[in-house]
PDB file of N, CA and C in Angstrom:
ATOM      1  N   MET Z   1      92.269 -28.422 -71.315  1.00 51.00           N
ATOM      2  CA  MET Z   1      90.829 -28.525 -71.227  1.00 51.00           C
ATOM      3  C   MET Z   1      90.326 -27.339 -70.411  1.00 51.00           C
ATOM      4  N   PRO Z   2      89.313 -26.615 -70.889  1.00 57.00           N
ATOM      5  CA  PRO Z   2      88.792 -25.465 -70.155  1.00 57.00           C
ATOM      6  C   PRO Z   2      88.113 -25.904 -68.855  1.00 57.00           C
ATOM      7  N   ALA Z   3      88.149 -24.998 -67.878  1.00 53.00           N
ATOM      8  CA  ALA Z   3      87.565 -25.304 -66.570  1.00 53.00           C
ATOM      9  C   ALA Z   3      86.070 -25.542 -66.657  1.00 53.00           C
ATOM     10  N   ALA Z   4      85.403 -24.903 -67.598  1.00 53.00           N
ATOM     11  CA  ALA Z   4      83.958 -25.087 -67.742  1.00 53.00           C
ATOM     12  C   ALA Z   4      83.626 -26.517 -68.134  1.00 53.00           C
ATOM     13  N   ALA Z   5      84.509 -27.160 -68.861  1.00 52.00           N
ATOM     14  CA  ALA Z   5      84.253 -28.532 -69.291  1.00 52.00           C
ATOM     15  C   ALA Z   5      84.409 -29.516 -68.133  1.00 52.00           C
ATOM     16  N   LEU Z   6      85.135 -29.130 -67.087  1.00 52.00           N
ATOM     17  CA  LEU Z   6      85.348 -30.025 -65.957  1.00 52.00           C
ATOM     18  C   LEU Z   6      84.192 -30.035 -64.971  1.00 52.00           C
ATOM     19  N   LYS Z   7      83.317 -29.051 -65.039  1.00 52.00           N
ATOM     20  CA  LYS Z   7      82.194 -29.002 -64.104  1.00 52.00           C
ATOM     21  C   LYS Z   7      81.246 -30.158 -64.382  1.00 52.00           C
ATOM     22  N   SER Z   8      80.821 -30.790 -63.333  1.00 49.00           N
ATOM     23  CA  SER Z   8      79.894 -31.909 -63.503  1.00 49.00           C
ATOM     24  C   SER Z   8      78.466 -31.383 -63.617  1.00 49.00           C
ATOM     25  N   GLN Z   9      77.670 -32.121 -64.308  1.00 49.00           N
ATOM     26  CA  GLN Z   9      76.267 -31.771 -64.474  1.00 49.00           C
ATOM     27  C   GLN Z   9      75.507 -32.134 -63.205  1.00 49.00           C
ATOM     28  N   PRO Z  10      74.526 -31.325 -62.806  1.00 48.00           N
ATOM     29  CA  PRO Z  10      73.734 -31.700 -61.628  1.00 48.00           C
ATOM     30  C   PRO Z  10      72.967 -32.990 -61.894  1.00 48.00           C
ATOM     31  N   THR Z  11      72.918 -33.833 -60.899  1.00 47.00           N
ATOM     32  CA  THR Z  11      72.208 -35.096 -61.069  1.00 47.00           C
ATOM     33  C   THR Z  11      70.729 -34.894 -60.814  1.00 47.00           C
ATOM     34  N   ARG Z  12      69.945 -35.593 -61.584  1.00 51.00           N
ATOM     35  CA  ARG Z  12      68.496 -35.528 -61.413  1.00 51.00           C
ATOM     36  C   ARG Z  12      68.003 -36.848 -60.855  1.00 51.00           C
ATOM     37  N   SER Z  13      66.976 -36.759 -60.068  1.00 45.00           N
ATOM     38  CA  SER Z  13      66.394 -37.958 -59.490  1.00 45.00           C
ATOM     39  C   SER Z  13      65.641 -38.723 -60.565  1.00 45.00           C
ATOM     40  N   THR Z  14      65.768 -40.031 -60.540  1.00 48.00           N
ATOM     41  CA  THR Z  14      65.028 -40.853 -61.489  1.00 48.00           C
ATOM     42  C   THR Z  14      63.668 -41.253 -60.927  1.00 48.00           C
ATOM     43  N   SER Z  15      63.437 -40.903 -59.678  1.00 45.00           N
ATOM     44  CA  SER Z  15      62.169 -41.241 -59.054  1.00 45.00           C
ATOM     45  C   SER Z  15      61.085 -40.275 -59.527  1.00 45.00           C
ATOM     46  N   ARG Z  16      59.906 -40.791 -59.771  1.00 51.00           N
ATOM     47  CA  ARG Z  16      58.813 -39.946 -60.216  1.00 51.00           C
ATOM     48  C   ARG Z  16      58.042 -39.345 -59.050  1.00 51.00           C
ATOM     49  N   ARG Z  17      58.238 -39.890 -57.866  1.00 48.00           N
ATOM     50  CA  ARG Z  17      57.550 -39.350 -56.696  1.00 48.00           C
ATOM     51  C   ARG Z  17      58.579 -39.113 -55.606  1.00 48.00           C
ATOM     52  N   ALA Z  18      58.220 -38.269 -54.672  1.00 45.00           N
ATOM     53  CA  ALA Z  18      59.130 -37.949 -53.572  1.00 45.00           C
ATOM     54  C   ALA Z  18      59.316 -39.183 -52.694  1.00 45.00           C
ATOM     55  N   VAL Z  19      60.516 -39.419 -52.315  1.00 39.00           N
ATOM     56  CA  VAL Z  19      60.822 -40.562 -51.460  1.00 39.00           C
ATOM     57  C   VAL Z  19      60.674 -40.114 -50.013  1.00 39.00           C
ATOM     58  N   GLN Z  20      59.831 -40.806 -49.274  1.00 43.00           N
ATOM     59  CA  GLN Z  20      59.622 -40.515 -47.866  1.00 43.00           C
ATOM     60  C   GLN Z  20      60.521 -41.430 -47.047  1.00 43.00           C
ATOM     61  N   PRO Z  21      61.392 -40.866 -46.220  1.00 39.00           N
ATOM     62  CA  PRO Z  21      62.228 -41.734 -45.388  1.00 39.00           C
ATOM     63  C   PRO Z  21      61.379 -42.470 -44.359  1.00 39.00           C
ATOM     64  N   ALA Z  22      61.825 -43.645 -44.016  1.00 47.00           N
ATOM     65  CA  ALA Z  22      61.127 -44.415 -42.988  1.00 47.00           C
ATOM     66  C   ALA Z  22      61.275 -43.693 -41.658  1.00 47.00           C
ATOM     67  N   LEU Z  23      60.388 -43.989 -40.733  1.00 51.00           N
ATOM     68  CA  LEU Z  23      60.507 -43.393 -39.402  1.00 51.00           C
ATOM     69  C   LEU Z  23      61.897 -43.687 -38.849  1.00 51.00           C
ATOM     70  N   PRO Z  24      62.551 -42.711 -38.264  1.00 60.00           N
ATOM     71  CA  PRO Z  24      63.926 -42.935 -37.837  1.00 60.00           C
ATOM     72  C   PRO Z  24      64.076 -43.909 -36.671  1.00 60.00           C
ATOM     73  N   TYR Z  25      63.008 -44.134 -35.929  1.00 61.00           N
ATOM     74  CA  TYR Z  25      63.142 -44.988 -34.758  1.00 61.00           C
ATOM     75  C   TYR Z  25      62.156 -46.142 -34.827  1.00 61.00           C
ATOM     76  N   GLU Z  26      62.476 -47.087 -35.674  1.00 65.00           N
ATOM     77  CA  GLU Z  26      61.657 -48.290 -35.763  1.00 65.00           C
ATOM     78  C   GLU Z  26      62.156 -49.284 -34.731  1.00 65.00           C
ATOM     79  N   PRO Z  27      61.265 -50.115 -34.210  1.00 65.00           N
ATOM     80  CA  PRO Z  27      61.721 -51.114 -33.234  1.00 65.00           C
ATOM     81  C   PRO Z  27      62.753 -52.052 -33.852  1.00 65.00           C
ATOM     82  N   VAL Z  28      63.770 -52.354 -33.090  1.00 69.00           N
ATOM     83  CA  VAL Z  28      64.827 -53.238 -33.541  1.00 69.00           C
ATOM     84  C   VAL Z  28      64.411 -54.671 -33.254  1.00 69.00           C
ATOM     85  N   GLU Z  29      64.743 -55.562 -34.168  1.00 81.00           N
ATOM     86  CA  GLU Z  29      64.420 -56.975 -33.952  1.00 81.00           C
ATOM     87  C   GLU Z  29      65.223 -57.485 -32.760  1.00 81.00           C
ATOM     88  N   LYS Z  30      64.508 -58.048 -31.816  1.00 81.00           N
ATOM     89  CA  LYS Z  30      65.168 -58.499 -30.595  1.00 81.00           C
ATOM     90  C   LYS Z  30      65.709 -59.914 -30.782  1.00 81.00           C
ATOM     91  N   ARG Z  31      66.897 -60.127 -30.251  1.00 86.00           N
ATOM     92  CA  ARG Z  31      67.518 -61.443 -30.263  1.00 86.00           C
ATOM     93  C   ARG Z  31      67.796 -61.854 -28.831  1.00 86.00           C
ATOM     94  N   PRO Z  32      67.762 -63.135 -28.535  1.00 90.00           N
ATOM     95  CA  PRO Z  32      68.031 -63.554 -27.159  1.00 90.00           C
ATOM     96  C   PRO Z  32      69.493 -63.291 -26.778  1.00 90.00           C
ATOM     97  N   LEU Z  33      69.690 -62.910 -25.519  1.00 89.00           N
ATOM     98  CA  LEU Z  33      71.038 -62.689 -25.018  1.00 89.00           C
ATOM     99  C   LEU Z  33      71.679 -64.032 -24.678  1.00 89.00           C
ATOM    100  N   PRO Z  34      73.002 -64.091 -24.676  1.00 91.00           N
ATOM    101  CA  PRO Z  34      73.662 -65.369 -24.379  1.00 91.00           C
ATOM    102  C   PRO Z  34      73.379 -65.832 -22.953  1.00 91.00           C
ATOM    103  N   PRO Z  35      73.070 -67.094 -22.786  1.00 94.00           N
ATOM    104  CA  PRO Z  35      72.757 -67.589 -21.436  1.00 94.00           C
ATOM    105  C   PRO Z  35      74.018 -67.832 -20.604  1.00 94.00           C
ATOM    106  N   GLY Z  36      73.810 -67.916 -19.295  1.00 95.00           N
ATOM    107  CA  GLY Z  36      74.892 -68.307 -18.406  1.00 95.00           C
ATOM    108  C   GLY Z  36      75.744 -67.175 -17.874  1.00 95.00           C
ATOM    109  N   ARG Z  37      75.396 -65.951 -18.159  1.00 95.00           N
ATOM    110  CA  ARG Z  37      76.176 -64.823 -17.642  1.00 95.00           C
ATOM    111  C   ARG Z  37      75.603 -64.380 -16.298  1.00 95.00           C
ATOM    112  N   PRO Z  38      76.390 -63.668 -15.497  1.00 95.00           N
ATOM    113  CA  PRO Z  38      75.855 -63.135 -14.244  1.00 95.00           C
ATOM    114  C   PRO Z  38      74.800 -62.066 -14.523  1.00 95.00           C
ATOM    115  N   ARG Z  39      73.857 -61.911 -13.624  1.00 95.00           N
ATOM    116  CA  ARG Z  39      72.769 -60.945 -13.809  1.00 95.00           C
ATOM    117  C   ARG Z  39      73.300 -59.531 -14.032  1.00 95.00           C
ATOM    118  N   ASP Z  40      74.371 -59.173 -13.347  1.00 96.00           N
ATOM    119  CA  ASP Z  40      74.956 -57.839 -13.484  1.00 96.00           C
ATOM    120  C   ASP Z  40      75.396 -57.562 -14.930  1.00 96.00           C
ATOM    121  N   TRP Z  41      75.856 -58.589 -15.629  1.00 95.00           N
ATOM    122  CA  TRP Z  41      76.270 -58.424 -17.023  1.00 95.00           C
ATOM    123  C   TRP Z  41      75.079 -58.009 -17.878  1.00 95.00           C
ATOM    124  N   TYR Z  42      73.924 -58.651 -17.673  1.00 95.00           N
ATOM    125  CA  TYR Z  42      72.731 -58.328 -18.461  1.00 95.00           C
ATOM    126  C   TYR Z  42      72.243 -56.910 -18.165  1.00 95.00           C
ATOM    127  N   VAL Z  43      72.275 -56.515 -16.907  1.00 94.00           N
ATOM    128  CA  VAL Z  43      71.846 -55.164 -16.531  1.00 94.00           C
ATOM    129  C   VAL Z  43      72.741 -54.130 -17.206  1.00 94.00           C
ATOM    130  N   THR Z  44      74.041 -54.329 -17.140  1.00 95.00           N
ATOM    131  CA  THR Z  44      74.985 -53.400 -17.757  1.00 95.00           C
ATOM    132  C   THR Z  44      74.832 -53.375 -19.272  1.00 95.00           C
ATOM    133  N   HIS Z  45      74.661 -54.540 -19.863  1.00 94.00           N
ATOM    134  CA  HIS Z  45      74.502 -54.639 -21.320  1.00 94.00           C
ATOM    135  C   HIS Z  45      73.267 -53.862 -21.777  1.00 94.00           C
ATOM    136  N   ASN Z  46      72.151 -54.076 -21.111  1.00 94.00           N
ATOM    137  CA  ASN Z  46      70.922 -53.383 -21.496  1.00 94.00           C
ATOM    138  C   ASN Z  46      71.025 -51.880 -21.248  1.00 94.00           C
ATOM    139  N   ARG Z  47      71.712 -51.483 -20.181  1.00 95.00           N
ATOM    140  CA  ARG Z  47      71.903 -50.054 -19.908  1.00 95.00           C
ATOM    141  C   ARG Z  47      72.740 -49.411 -21.009  1.00 95.00           C
ATOM    142  N   ARG Z  48      73.771 -50.106 -21.465  1.00 95.00           N
ATOM    143  CA  ARG Z  48      74.607 -49.570 -22.553  1.00 95.00           C
ATOM    144  C   ARG Z  48      73.812 -49.438 -23.845  1.00 95.00           C
ATOM    145  N   LEU Z  49      72.983 -50.429 -24.143  1.00 94.00           N
ATOM    146  CA  LEU Z  49      72.158 -50.358 -25.359  1.00 94.00           C
ATOM    147  C   LEU Z  49      71.204 -49.171 -25.301  1.00 94.00           C
ATOM    148  N   LYS Z  50      70.555 -48.988 -24.155  1.00 95.00           N
ATOM    149  CA  LYS Z  50      69.621 -47.871 -24.002  1.00 95.00           C
ATOM    150  C   LYS Z  50      70.350 -46.540 -24.112  1.00 95.00           C
ATOM    151  N   ALA Z  51      71.513 -46.434 -23.475  1.00 96.00           N
ATOM    152  CA  ALA Z  51      72.284 -45.194 -23.539  1.00 96.00           C
ATOM    153  C   ALA Z  51      72.717 -44.895 -24.970  1.00 96.00           C
ATOM    154  N   MET Z  52      73.083 -45.919 -25.705  1.00 94.00           N
ATOM    155  CA  MET Z  52      73.491 -45.724 -27.094  1.00 94.00           C
ATOM    156  C   MET Z  52      72.318 -45.245 -27.942  1.00 94.00           C
ATOM    157  N   ARG Z  53      71.156 -45.846 -27.765  1.00 93.00           N
ATOM    158  CA  ARG Z  53      69.972 -45.413 -28.517  1.00 93.00           C
ATOM    159  C   ARG Z  53      69.626 -43.960 -28.202  1.00 93.00           C
ATOM    160  N   LEU Z  54      69.699 -43.605 -26.932  1.00 95.00           N
ATOM    161  CA  LEU Z  54      69.373 -42.237 -26.533  1.00 95.00           C
ATOM    162  C   LEU Z  54      70.406 -41.239 -27.053  1.00 95.00           C
ATOM    163  N   ALA Z  55      71.680 -41.598 -27.010  1.00 94.00           N
ATOM    164  CA  ALA Z  55      72.722 -40.703 -27.513  1.00 94.00           C
ATOM    165  C   ALA Z  55      72.546 -40.471 -29.011  1.00 94.00           C
ATOM    166  N   ILE Z  56      72.221 -41.505 -29.749  1.00 92.00           N
ATOM    167  CA  ILE Z  56      71.999 -41.358 -31.192  1.00 92.00           C
ATOM    168  C   ILE Z  56      70.789 -40.473 -31.449  1.00 92.00           C
ATOM    169  N   ALA Z  57      69.717 -40.678 -30.698  1.00 92.00           N
ATOM    170  CA  ALA Z  57      68.516 -39.853 -30.883  1.00 92.00           C
ATOM    171  C   ALA Z  57      68.797 -38.392 -30.559  1.00 92.00           C
ATOM    172  N   LEU Z  58      69.573 -38.140 -29.516  1.00 92.00           N
ATOM    173  CA  LEU Z  58      69.911 -36.760 -29.167  1.00 92.00           C
ATOM    174  C   LEU Z  58      70.784 -36.125 -30.241  1.00 92.00           C
ATOM    175  N   LEU Z  59      71.758 -36.859 -30.734  1.00 90.00           N
ATOM    176  CA  LEU Z  59      72.612 -36.326 -31.798  1.00 90.00           C
ATOM    177  C   LEU Z  59      71.797 -36.044 -33.058  1.00 90.00           C
ATOM    178  N   ASP Z  60      70.848 -36.934 -33.371  1.00 90.00           N
ATOM    179  CA  ASP Z  60      69.987 -36.717 -34.537  1.00 90.00           C
ATOM    180  C   ASP Z  60      69.091 -35.499 -34.363  1.00 90.00           C
ATOM    181  N   SER Z  61      68.737 -35.189 -33.125  1.00 89.00           N
ATOM    182  CA  SER Z  61      67.848 -34.055 -32.880  1.00 89.00           C
ATOM    183  C   SER Z  61      68.597 -32.732 -32.756  1.00 89.00           C
ATOM    184  N   GLY Z  62      69.933 -32.772 -32.837  1.00 90.00           N
ATOM    185  CA  GLY Z  62      70.700 -31.536 -32.812  1.00 90.00           C
ATOM    186  C   GLY Z  62      71.363 -31.211 -31.502  1.00 90.00           C
ATOM    187  N   VAL Z  63      71.337 -32.133 -30.564  1.00 90.00           N
ATOM    188  CA  VAL Z  63      72.017 -31.921 -29.285  1.00 90.00           C
ATOM    189  C   VAL Z  63      73.396 -32.563 -29.419  1.00 90.00           C
ATOM    190  N   TYR Z  64      74.415 -31.736 -29.627  1.00 90.00           N
ATOM    191  CA  TYR Z  64      75.753 -32.254 -29.892  1.00 90.00           C
ATOM    192  C   TYR Z  64      76.692 -32.131 -28.695  1.00 90.00           C
ATOM    193  N   VAL Z  65      76.370 -31.270 -27.756  1.00 92.00           N
ATOM    194  CA  VAL Z  65      77.241 -31.021 -26.615  1.00 92.00           C
ATOM    195  C   VAL Z  65      76.643 -31.698 -25.387  1.00 92.00           C
ATOM    196  N   PRO Z  66      77.434 -32.472 -24.652  1.00 92.00           N
ATOM    197  CA  PRO Z  66      76.898 -33.155 -23.474  1.00 92.00           C
ATOM    198  C   PRO Z  66      76.300 -32.210 -22.434  1.00 92.00           C
ATOM    199  N   ASP Z  67      76.797 -30.968 -22.369  1.00 92.00           N
ATOM    200  CA  ASP Z  67      76.241 -30.006 -21.415  1.00 92.00           C
ATOM    201  C   ASP Z  67      74.794 -29.645 -21.747  1.00 92.00           C
ATOM    202  N   GLN Z  68      74.397 -29.800 -23.013  1.00 92.00           N
ATOM    203  CA  GLN Z  68      73.009 -29.534 -23.406  1.00 92.00           C
ATOM    204  C   GLN Z  68      72.088 -30.685 -23.039  1.00 92.00           C
ATOM    205  N   ALA Z  69      72.651 -31.844 -22.790  1.00 93.00           N
ATOM    206  CA  ALA Z  69      71.862 -33.047 -22.520  1.00 93.00           C
ATOM    207  C   ALA Z  69      71.655 -33.212 -21.027  1.00 93.00           C
ATOM    208  N   ARG Z  70      70.764 -32.434 -20.467  1.00 95.00           N
ATOM    209  CA  ARG Z  70      70.422 -32.574 -19.059  1.00 95.00           C
ATOM    210  C   ARG Z  70      69.498 -33.787 -18.899  1.00 95.00           C
ATOM    211  N   ASN Z  71      69.328 -34.240 -17.686  1.00 95.00           N
ATOM    212  CA  ASN Z  71      68.495 -35.421 -17.435  1.00 95.00           C
ATOM    213  C   ASN Z  71      67.083 -35.247 -17.990  1.00 95.00           C
ATOM    214  N   GLU Z  72      66.513 -34.046 -17.863  1.00 95.00           N
ATOM    215  CA  GLU Z  72      65.147 -33.810 -18.344  1.00 95.00           C
ATOM    216  C   GLU Z  72      65.069 -33.998 -19.851  1.00 95.00           C
ATOM    217  N   ARG Z  73      66.062 -33.486 -20.557  1.00 95.00           N
ATOM    218  CA  ARG Z  73      66.056 -33.610 -22.018  1.00 95.00           C
ATOM    219  C   ARG Z  73      66.246 -35.057 -22.448  1.00 95.00           C
ATOM    220  N   ILE Z  74      67.111 -35.767 -21.750  1.00 96.00           N
ATOM    221  CA  ILE Z  74      67.332 -37.181 -22.078  1.00 96.00           C
ATOM    222  C   ILE Z  74      66.055 -37.973 -21.828  1.00 96.00           C
ATOM    223  N   ARG Z  75      65.367 -37.681 -20.730  1.00 96.00           N
ATOM    224  CA  ARG Z  75      64.132 -38.410 -20.416  1.00 96.00           C
ATOM    225  C   ARG Z  75      63.011 -38.057 -21.394  1.00 96.00           C
ATOM    226  N   SER Z  76      62.953 -36.813 -21.847  1.00 94.00           N
ATOM    227  CA  SER Z  76      61.923 -36.461 -22.837  1.00 94.00           C
ATOM    228  C   SER Z  76      62.231 -37.117 -24.176  1.00 94.00           C
ATOM    229  N   THR Z  77      63.502 -37.266 -24.509  1.00 93.00           N
ATOM    230  CA  THR Z  77      63.878 -37.978 -25.740  1.00 93.00           C
ATOM    231  C   THR Z  77      63.520 -39.453 -25.620  1.00 93.00           C
ATOM    232  N   ALA Z  78      63.675 -40.011 -24.427  1.00 94.00           N
ATOM    233  CA  ALA Z  78      63.297 -41.415 -24.211  1.00 94.00           C
ATOM    234  C   ALA Z  78      61.807 -41.610 -24.462  1.00 94.00           C
ATOM    235  N   ARG Z  79      60.991 -40.663 -23.978  1.00 93.00           N
ATOM    236  CA  ARG Z  79      59.547 -40.739 -24.251  1.00 93.00           C
ATOM    237  C   ARG Z  79      59.278 -40.659 -25.743  1.00 93.00           C
ATOM    238  N   LEU Z  80      60.018 -39.778 -26.416  1.00 92.00           N
ATOM    239  CA  LEU Z  80      59.826 -39.563 -27.849  1.00 92.00           C
ATOM    240  C   LEU Z  80      60.123 -40.816 -28.665  1.00 92.00           C
ATOM    241  N   ILE Z  81      61.181 -41.538 -28.305  1.00 91.00           N
ATOM    242  CA  ILE Z  81      61.547 -42.721 -29.085  1.00 91.00           C
ATOM    243  C   ILE Z  81      60.925 -43.999 -28.540  1.00 91.00           C
ATOM    244  N   GLY Z  82      60.208 -43.891 -27.420  1.00 90.00           N
ATOM    245  CA  GLY Z  82      59.447 -45.035 -26.930  1.00 90.00           C
ATOM    246  C   GLY Z  82      60.207 -46.000 -26.046  1.00 90.00           C
ATOM    247  N   VAL Z  83      61.126 -45.496 -25.231  1.00 92.00           N
ATOM    248  CA  VAL Z  83      61.794 -46.367 -24.260  1.00 92.00           C
ATOM    249  C   VAL Z  83      61.467 -45.862 -22.858  1.00 92.00           C
ATOM    250  N   HIS Z  84      61.626 -46.719 -21.869  1.00 94.00           N
ATOM    251  CA  HIS Z  84      61.340 -46.344 -20.490  1.00 94.00           C
ATOM    252  C   HIS Z  84      62.273 -45.221 -20.049  1.00 94.00           C
ATOM    253  N   PRO Z  85      61.820 -44.378 -19.131  1.00 95.00           N
ATOM    254  CA  PRO Z  85      62.679 -43.279 -18.661  1.00 95.00           C
ATOM    255  C   PRO Z  85      63.979 -43.828 -18.067  1.00 95.00           C
ATOM    256  N   PRO Z  86      65.100 -43.256 -18.459  1.00 96.00           N
ATOM    257  CA  PRO Z  86      66.384 -43.764 -17.970  1.00 96.00           C
ATOM    258  C   PRO Z  86      66.685 -43.301 -16.548  1.00 96.00           C
ATOM    259  N   SER Z  87      67.499 -44.072 -15.871  1.00 96.00           N
ATOM    260  CA  SER Z  87      67.933 -43.716 -14.522  1.00 96.00           C
ATOM    261  C   SER Z  87      69.017 -42.640 -14.614  1.00 96.00           C
ATOM    262  N   ASP Z  88      69.415 -42.131 -13.459  1.00 96.00           N
ATOM    263  CA  ASP Z  88      70.488 -41.139 -13.428  1.00 96.00           C
ATOM    264  C   ASP Z  88      71.796 -41.736 -13.967  1.00 96.00           C
ATOM    265  N   SER Z  89      72.036 -43.010 -13.670  1.00 95.00           N
ATOM    266  CA  SER Z  89      73.255 -43.667 -14.166  1.00 95.00           C
ATOM    267  C   SER Z  89      73.253 -43.752 -15.683  1.00 95.00           C
ATOM    268  N   THR Z  90      72.093 -44.063 -16.264  1.00 96.00           N
ATOM    269  CA  THR Z  90      71.999 -44.150 -17.711  1.00 96.00           C
ATOM    270  C   THR Z  90      72.161 -42.766 -18.346  1.00 96.00           C
ATOM    271  N   CYS Z  91      71.601 -41.738 -17.723  1.00 96.00           N
ATOM    272  CA  CYS Z  91      71.774 -40.371 -18.236  1.00 96.00           C
ATOM    273  C   CYS Z  91      73.247 -39.981 -18.231  1.00 96.00           C
ATOM    274  N   HIS Z  92      73.943 -40.368 -17.174  1.00 96.00           N
ATOM    275  CA  HIS Z  92      75.380 -40.092 -17.097  1.00 96.00           C
ATOM    276  C   HIS Z  92      76.119 -40.813 -18.227  1.00 96.00           C
ATOM    277  N   MET Z  93      75.723 -42.044 -18.507  1.00 96.00           N
ATOM    278  CA  MET Z  93      76.350 -42.820 -19.563  1.00 96.00           C
ATOM    279  C   MET Z  93      76.070 -42.202 -20.941  1.00 96.00           C
ATOM    280  N   VAL Z  94      74.869 -41.652 -21.135  1.00 96.00           N
ATOM    281  CA  VAL Z  94      74.526 -40.990 -22.398  1.00 96.00           C
ATOM    282  C   VAL Z  94      75.475 -39.819 -22.633  1.00 96.00           C
ATOM    283  N   ARG Z  95      75.683 -39.010 -21.602  1.00 96.00           N
ATOM    284  CA  ARG Z  95      76.584 -37.862 -21.748  1.00 96.00           C
ATOM    285  C   ARG Z  95      78.026 -38.312 -22.013  1.00 96.00           C
ATOM    286  N   ALA Z  96      78.431 -39.401 -21.397  1.00 95.00           N
ATOM    287  CA  ALA Z  96      79.783 -39.925 -21.646  1.00 95.00           C
ATOM    288  C   ALA Z  96      79.924 -40.382 -23.096  1.00 95.00           C
ATOM    289  N   LEU Z  97      78.893 -41.029 -23.621  1.00 94.00           N
ATOM    290  CA  LEU Z  97      78.934 -41.451 -25.030  1.00 94.00           C
ATOM    291  C   LEU Z  97      78.979 -40.244 -25.964  1.00 94.00           C
ATOM    292  N   MET Z  98      78.262 -39.190 -25.609  1.00 92.00           N
ATOM    293  CA  MET Z  98      78.268 -37.989 -26.454  1.00 92.00           C
ATOM    294  C   MET Z  98      79.636 -37.314 -26.425  1.00 92.00           C
ATOM    295  N   ARG Z  99      80.318 -37.345 -25.278  1.00 91.00           N
ATOM    296  CA  ARG Z  99      81.665 -36.794 -25.207  1.00 91.00           C
ATOM    297  C   ARG Z  99      82.604 -37.582 -26.115  1.00 91.00           C
ATOM    298  N   TYR Z 100      82.422 -38.883 -26.129  1.00 85.00           N
ATOM    299  CA  TYR Z 100      83.266 -39.754 -26.940  1.00 85.00           C
ATOM    300  C   TYR Z 100      83.002 -39.544 -28.431  1.00 85.00           C
ATOM    301  N   ALA Z 101      81.762 -39.198 -28.782  1.00 77.00           N
ATOM    302  CA  ALA Z 101      81.391 -39.025 -30.189  1.00 77.00           C
ATOM    303  C   ALA Z 101      81.936 -37.736 -30.779  1.00 77.00           C
ATOM    304  N   ARG Z 102      82.355 -36.808 -29.950  1.00 71.00           N
ATOM    305  CA  ARG Z 102      82.877 -35.528 -30.458  1.00 71.00           C
ATOM    306  C   ARG Z 102      84.149 -35.712 -31.117  1.00 71.00           C
TER     307      ARG Z 102
END
């Protein structure tokens, strides 16, 4: 079989209009946390969730190296996605998550 016959045809969109992606940062449906845990568990859990959201937003915006993610940049990203400014501990956790994602 000739090599030209093996080439696939370019796919065409069946949509008649351009598809607009949804906003990348829509509010997540909140669910109640499990009761009966120590307060420290809830604080840590919420800090991890916030750090994860911020790390994803930074990666989506093109910040791939933790050295590029200074506290100011992380806090400006927090404003952009609509979460409260993170503490220094949360900023440190964001950079740790970005190191792990590499």
